C-alpha positions as protocol buffer text, in pm:
chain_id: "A"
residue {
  index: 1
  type: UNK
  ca { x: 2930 y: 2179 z: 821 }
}
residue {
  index: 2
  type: UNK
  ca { x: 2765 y: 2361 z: 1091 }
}
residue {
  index: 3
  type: UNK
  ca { x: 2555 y: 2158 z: 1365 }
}
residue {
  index: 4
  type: UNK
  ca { x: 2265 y: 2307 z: 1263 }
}
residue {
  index: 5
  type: UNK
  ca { x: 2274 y: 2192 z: 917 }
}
residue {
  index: 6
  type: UNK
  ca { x: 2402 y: 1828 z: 1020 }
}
residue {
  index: 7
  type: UNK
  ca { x: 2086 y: 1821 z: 1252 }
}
residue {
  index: 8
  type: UNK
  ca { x: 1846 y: 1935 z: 979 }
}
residue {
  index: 9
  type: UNK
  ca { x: 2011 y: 1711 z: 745 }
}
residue {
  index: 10
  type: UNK
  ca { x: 1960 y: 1420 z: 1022 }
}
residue {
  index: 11
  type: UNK
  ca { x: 1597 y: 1508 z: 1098 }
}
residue {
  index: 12
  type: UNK
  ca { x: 1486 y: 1522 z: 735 }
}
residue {
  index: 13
  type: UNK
  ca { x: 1630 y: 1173 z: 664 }
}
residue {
  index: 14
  type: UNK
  ca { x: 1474 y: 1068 z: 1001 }
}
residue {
  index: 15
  type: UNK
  ca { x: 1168 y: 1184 z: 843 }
}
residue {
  index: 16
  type: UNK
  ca { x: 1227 y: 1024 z: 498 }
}
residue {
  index: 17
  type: UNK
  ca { x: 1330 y: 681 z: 698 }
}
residue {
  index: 18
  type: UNK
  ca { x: 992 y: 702 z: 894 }
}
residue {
  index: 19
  type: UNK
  ca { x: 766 y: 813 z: 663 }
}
residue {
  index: 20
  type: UNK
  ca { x: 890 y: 483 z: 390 }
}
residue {
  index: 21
  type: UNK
  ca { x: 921 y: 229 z: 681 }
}
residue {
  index: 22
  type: UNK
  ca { x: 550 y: 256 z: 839 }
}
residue {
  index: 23
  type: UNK
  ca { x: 400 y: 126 z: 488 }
}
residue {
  index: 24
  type: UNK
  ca { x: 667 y: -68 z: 466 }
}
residue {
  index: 25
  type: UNK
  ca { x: 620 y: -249 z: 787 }
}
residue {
  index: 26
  type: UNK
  ca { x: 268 y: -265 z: 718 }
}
residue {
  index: 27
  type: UNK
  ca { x: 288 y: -475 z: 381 }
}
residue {
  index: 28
  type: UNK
  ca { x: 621 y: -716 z: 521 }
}
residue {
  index: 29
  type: UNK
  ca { x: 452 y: -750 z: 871 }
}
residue {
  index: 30
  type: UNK
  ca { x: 159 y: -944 z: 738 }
}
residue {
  index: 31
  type: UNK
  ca { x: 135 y: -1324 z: 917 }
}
residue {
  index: 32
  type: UNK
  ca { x: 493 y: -1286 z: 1054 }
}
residue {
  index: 33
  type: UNK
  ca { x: 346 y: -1125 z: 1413 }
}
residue {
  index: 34
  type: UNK
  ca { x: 430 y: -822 z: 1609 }
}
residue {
  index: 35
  type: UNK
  ca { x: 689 y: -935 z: 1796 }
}
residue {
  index: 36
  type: UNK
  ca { x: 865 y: -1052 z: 1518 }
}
residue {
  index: 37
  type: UNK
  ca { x: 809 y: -737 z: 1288 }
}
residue {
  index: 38
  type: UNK
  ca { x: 895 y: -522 z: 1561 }
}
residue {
  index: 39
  type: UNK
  ca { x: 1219 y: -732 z: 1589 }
}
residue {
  index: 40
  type: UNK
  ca { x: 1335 y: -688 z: 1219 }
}
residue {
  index: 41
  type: UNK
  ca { x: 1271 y: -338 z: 1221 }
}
residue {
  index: 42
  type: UNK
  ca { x: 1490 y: -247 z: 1525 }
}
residue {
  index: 43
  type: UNK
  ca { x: 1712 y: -488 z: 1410 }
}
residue {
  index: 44
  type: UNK
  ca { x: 1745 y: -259 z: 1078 }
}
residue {
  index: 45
  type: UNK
  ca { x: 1749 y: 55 z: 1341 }
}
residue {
  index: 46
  type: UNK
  ca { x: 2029 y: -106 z: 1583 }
}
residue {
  index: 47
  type: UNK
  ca { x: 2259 y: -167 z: 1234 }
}
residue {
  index: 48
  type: UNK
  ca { x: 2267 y: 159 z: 1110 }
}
residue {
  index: 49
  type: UNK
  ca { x: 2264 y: 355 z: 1420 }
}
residue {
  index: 50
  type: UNK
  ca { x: 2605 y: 82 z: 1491 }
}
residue {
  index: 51
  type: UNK
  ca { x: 2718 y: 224 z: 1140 }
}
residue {
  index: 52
  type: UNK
  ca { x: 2656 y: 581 z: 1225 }
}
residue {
  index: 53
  type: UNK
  ca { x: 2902 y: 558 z: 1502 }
}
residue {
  index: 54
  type: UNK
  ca { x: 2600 y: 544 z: 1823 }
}
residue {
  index: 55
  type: UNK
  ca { x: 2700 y: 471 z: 2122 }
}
residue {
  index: 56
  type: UNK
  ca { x: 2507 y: 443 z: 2441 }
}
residue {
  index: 57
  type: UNK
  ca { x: 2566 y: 673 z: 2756 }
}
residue {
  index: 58
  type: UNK
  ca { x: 2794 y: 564 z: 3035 }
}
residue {
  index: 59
  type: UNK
  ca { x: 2629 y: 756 z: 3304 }
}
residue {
  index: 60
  type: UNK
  ca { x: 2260 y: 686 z: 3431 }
}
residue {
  index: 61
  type: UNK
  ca { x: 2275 y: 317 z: 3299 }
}
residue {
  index: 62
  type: UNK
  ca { x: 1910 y: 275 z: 3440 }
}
residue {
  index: 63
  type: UNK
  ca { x: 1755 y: 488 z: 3329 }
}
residue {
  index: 64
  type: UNK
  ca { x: 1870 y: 411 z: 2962 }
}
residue {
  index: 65
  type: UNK
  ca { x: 1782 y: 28 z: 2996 }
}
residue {
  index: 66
  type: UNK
  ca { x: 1455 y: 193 z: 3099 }
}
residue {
  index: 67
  type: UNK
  ca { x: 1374 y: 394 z: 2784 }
}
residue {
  index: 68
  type: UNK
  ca { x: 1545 y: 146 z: 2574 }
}
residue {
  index: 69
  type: UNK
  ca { x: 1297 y: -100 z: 2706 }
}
residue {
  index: 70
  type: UNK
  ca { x: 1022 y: 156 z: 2614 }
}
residue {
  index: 71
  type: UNK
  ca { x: 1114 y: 226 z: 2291 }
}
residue {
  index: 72
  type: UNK
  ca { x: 1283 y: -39 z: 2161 }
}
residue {
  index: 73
  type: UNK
  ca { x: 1081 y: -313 z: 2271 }
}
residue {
  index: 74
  type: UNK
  ca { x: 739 y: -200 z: 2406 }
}
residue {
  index: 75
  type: UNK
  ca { x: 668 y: 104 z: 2130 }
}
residue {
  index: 76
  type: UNK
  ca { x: 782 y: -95 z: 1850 }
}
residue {
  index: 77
  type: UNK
  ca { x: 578 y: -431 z: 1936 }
}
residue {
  index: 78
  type: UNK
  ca { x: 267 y: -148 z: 2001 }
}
residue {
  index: 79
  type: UNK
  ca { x: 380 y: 45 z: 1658 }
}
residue {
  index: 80
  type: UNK
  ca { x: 328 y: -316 z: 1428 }
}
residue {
  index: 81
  type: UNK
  ca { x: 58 y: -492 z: 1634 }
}
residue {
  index: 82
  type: UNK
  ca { x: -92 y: -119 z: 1525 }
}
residue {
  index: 83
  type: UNK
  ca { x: -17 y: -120 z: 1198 }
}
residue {
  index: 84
  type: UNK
  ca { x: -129 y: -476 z: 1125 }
}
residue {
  index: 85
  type: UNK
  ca { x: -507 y: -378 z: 1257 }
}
residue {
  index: 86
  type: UNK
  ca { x: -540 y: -8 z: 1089 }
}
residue {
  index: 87
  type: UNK
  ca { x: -584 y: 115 z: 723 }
}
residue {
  index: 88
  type: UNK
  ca { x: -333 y: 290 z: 566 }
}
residue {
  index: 89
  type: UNK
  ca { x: -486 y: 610 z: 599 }
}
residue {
  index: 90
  type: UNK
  ca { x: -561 y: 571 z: 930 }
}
residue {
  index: 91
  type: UNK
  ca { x: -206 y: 442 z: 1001 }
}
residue {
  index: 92
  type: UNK
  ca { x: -69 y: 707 z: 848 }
}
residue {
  index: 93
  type: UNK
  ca { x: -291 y: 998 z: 976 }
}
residue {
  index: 94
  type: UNK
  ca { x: -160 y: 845 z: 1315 }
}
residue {
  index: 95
  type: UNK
  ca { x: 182 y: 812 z: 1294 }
}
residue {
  index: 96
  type: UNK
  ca { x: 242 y: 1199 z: 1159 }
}
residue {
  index: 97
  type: UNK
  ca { x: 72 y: 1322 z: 1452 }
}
residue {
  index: 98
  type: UNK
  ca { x: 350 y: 1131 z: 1725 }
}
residue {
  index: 99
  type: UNK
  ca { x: 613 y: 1396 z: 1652 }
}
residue {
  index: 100
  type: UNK
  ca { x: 323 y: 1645 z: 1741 }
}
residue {
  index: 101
  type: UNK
  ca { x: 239 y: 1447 z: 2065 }
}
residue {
  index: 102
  type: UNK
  ca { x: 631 y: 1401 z: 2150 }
}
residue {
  index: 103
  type: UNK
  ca { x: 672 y: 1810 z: 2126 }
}
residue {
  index: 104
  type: UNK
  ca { x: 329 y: 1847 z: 2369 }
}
residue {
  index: 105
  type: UNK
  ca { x: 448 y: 1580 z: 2584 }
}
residue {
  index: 106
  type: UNK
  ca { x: 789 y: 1753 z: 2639 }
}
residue {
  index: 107
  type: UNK
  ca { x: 639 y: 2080 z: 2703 }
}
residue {
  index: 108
  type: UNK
  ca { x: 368 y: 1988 z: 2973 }
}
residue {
  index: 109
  type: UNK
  ca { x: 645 y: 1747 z: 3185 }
}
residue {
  index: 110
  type: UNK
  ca { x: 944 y: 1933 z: 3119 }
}
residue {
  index: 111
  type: UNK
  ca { x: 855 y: 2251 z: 3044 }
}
residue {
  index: 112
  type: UNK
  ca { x: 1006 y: 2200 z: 2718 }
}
residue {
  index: 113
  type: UNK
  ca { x: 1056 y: 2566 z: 2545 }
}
residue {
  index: 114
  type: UNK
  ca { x: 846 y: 2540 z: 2236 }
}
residue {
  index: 115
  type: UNK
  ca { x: 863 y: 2876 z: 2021 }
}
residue {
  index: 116
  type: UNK
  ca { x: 820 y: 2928 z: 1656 }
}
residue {
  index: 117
  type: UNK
  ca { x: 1170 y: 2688 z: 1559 }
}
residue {
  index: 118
  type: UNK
  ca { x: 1011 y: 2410 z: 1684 }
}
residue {
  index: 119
  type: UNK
  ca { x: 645 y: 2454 z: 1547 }
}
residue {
  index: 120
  type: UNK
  ca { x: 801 y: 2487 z: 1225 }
}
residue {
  index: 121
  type: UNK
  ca { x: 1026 y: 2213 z: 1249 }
}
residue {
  index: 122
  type: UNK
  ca { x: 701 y: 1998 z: 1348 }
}
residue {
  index: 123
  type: UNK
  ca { x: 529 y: 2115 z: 1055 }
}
residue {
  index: 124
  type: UNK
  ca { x: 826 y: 2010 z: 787 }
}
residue {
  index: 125
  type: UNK
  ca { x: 853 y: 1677 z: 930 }
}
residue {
  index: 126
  type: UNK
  ca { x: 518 y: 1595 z: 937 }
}
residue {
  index: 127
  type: UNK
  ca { x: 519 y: 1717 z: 535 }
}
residue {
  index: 128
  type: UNK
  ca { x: 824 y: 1504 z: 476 }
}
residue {
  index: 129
  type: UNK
  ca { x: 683 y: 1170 z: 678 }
}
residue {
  index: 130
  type: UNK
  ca { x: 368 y: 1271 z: 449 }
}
residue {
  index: 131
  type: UNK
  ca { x: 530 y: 1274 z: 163 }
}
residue {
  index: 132
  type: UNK
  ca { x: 771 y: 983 z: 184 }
}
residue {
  index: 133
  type: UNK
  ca { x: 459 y: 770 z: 267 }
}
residue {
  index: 134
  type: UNK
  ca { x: 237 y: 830 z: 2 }
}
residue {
  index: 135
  type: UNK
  ca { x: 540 y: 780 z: -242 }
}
residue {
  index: 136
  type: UNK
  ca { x: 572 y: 416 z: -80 }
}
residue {
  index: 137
  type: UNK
  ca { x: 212 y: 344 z: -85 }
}
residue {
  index: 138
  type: UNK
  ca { x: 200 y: 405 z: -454 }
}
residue {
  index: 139
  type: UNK
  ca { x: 453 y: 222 z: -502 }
}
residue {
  index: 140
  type: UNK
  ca { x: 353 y: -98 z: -267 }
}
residue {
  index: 141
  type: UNK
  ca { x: 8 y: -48 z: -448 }
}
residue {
  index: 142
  type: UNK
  ca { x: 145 y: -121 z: -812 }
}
residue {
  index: 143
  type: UNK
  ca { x: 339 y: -445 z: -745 }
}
């Protein structure tokens, strides 16, 4: 398999993942706190990155405790105190429009090269997160 087609394969189920576990997060997270539901769910993402063979980098080790402090403590206790105060809609009008934000983000401090690849890219994801979340709304919805 070409790397291409392993990192399209990745990003859709990325996208899949993301798009089911916001609603998902929403519904469990209810009572339990934050800091708690952001704990179970990077739990969940620690396990199967373990299982997918991750490992973190050996060089800069600061600057990954850094970003791993961001984004796996931080964003995530942010992400469900978030979820537990917005509607679904809202929530999930919100949460397709990070990847958007992450792409702008990368462009205006790194001059990121953003050409017609990536703006597609952007717009399948957000489609697939779409998708995937209305599929597991309906489904929370009928129990």
């Amino acid at each position: 398999m070409s790397p291409i087609a392993r990192g399209v394969g990745l990003a859709v189920a990325a996208a899949l993942a993301f798009g089911v576990t916001s609603p998902l997060v929403q519904a469990l997270g209810r009572g339990i706190g934050p800091f708690t539901t952001a704990a179970l769910l990077y739990a969940g993402a620690a396990v199967f990155s373990a299982l997918a063979g991750a490992r973190p980098p050996r060089e800069q080790p600061f600057r990954f405790l850094a970003v791993a402090f961001a984004g796996a403590f931080v964003a995530p206790v942010l992400l469900a105190a978030g979820l537990q105060r917005a509607s679904g809609t809202a929530a999930s009008l919100l949460l397709n429009l990070e990847a958007v934000f992450t792409v702008l983000l990368s462009w205006a401090v790194w001059r990121e090269p953003v050409g017609r690849r990536v703006i597609r890219s952007e717009e399948h994801t957000s489609e697939l997160q779409s998708h995937s979340d209305l599929v597991c709304r309906l489904l929370l919805e009928k129990k």
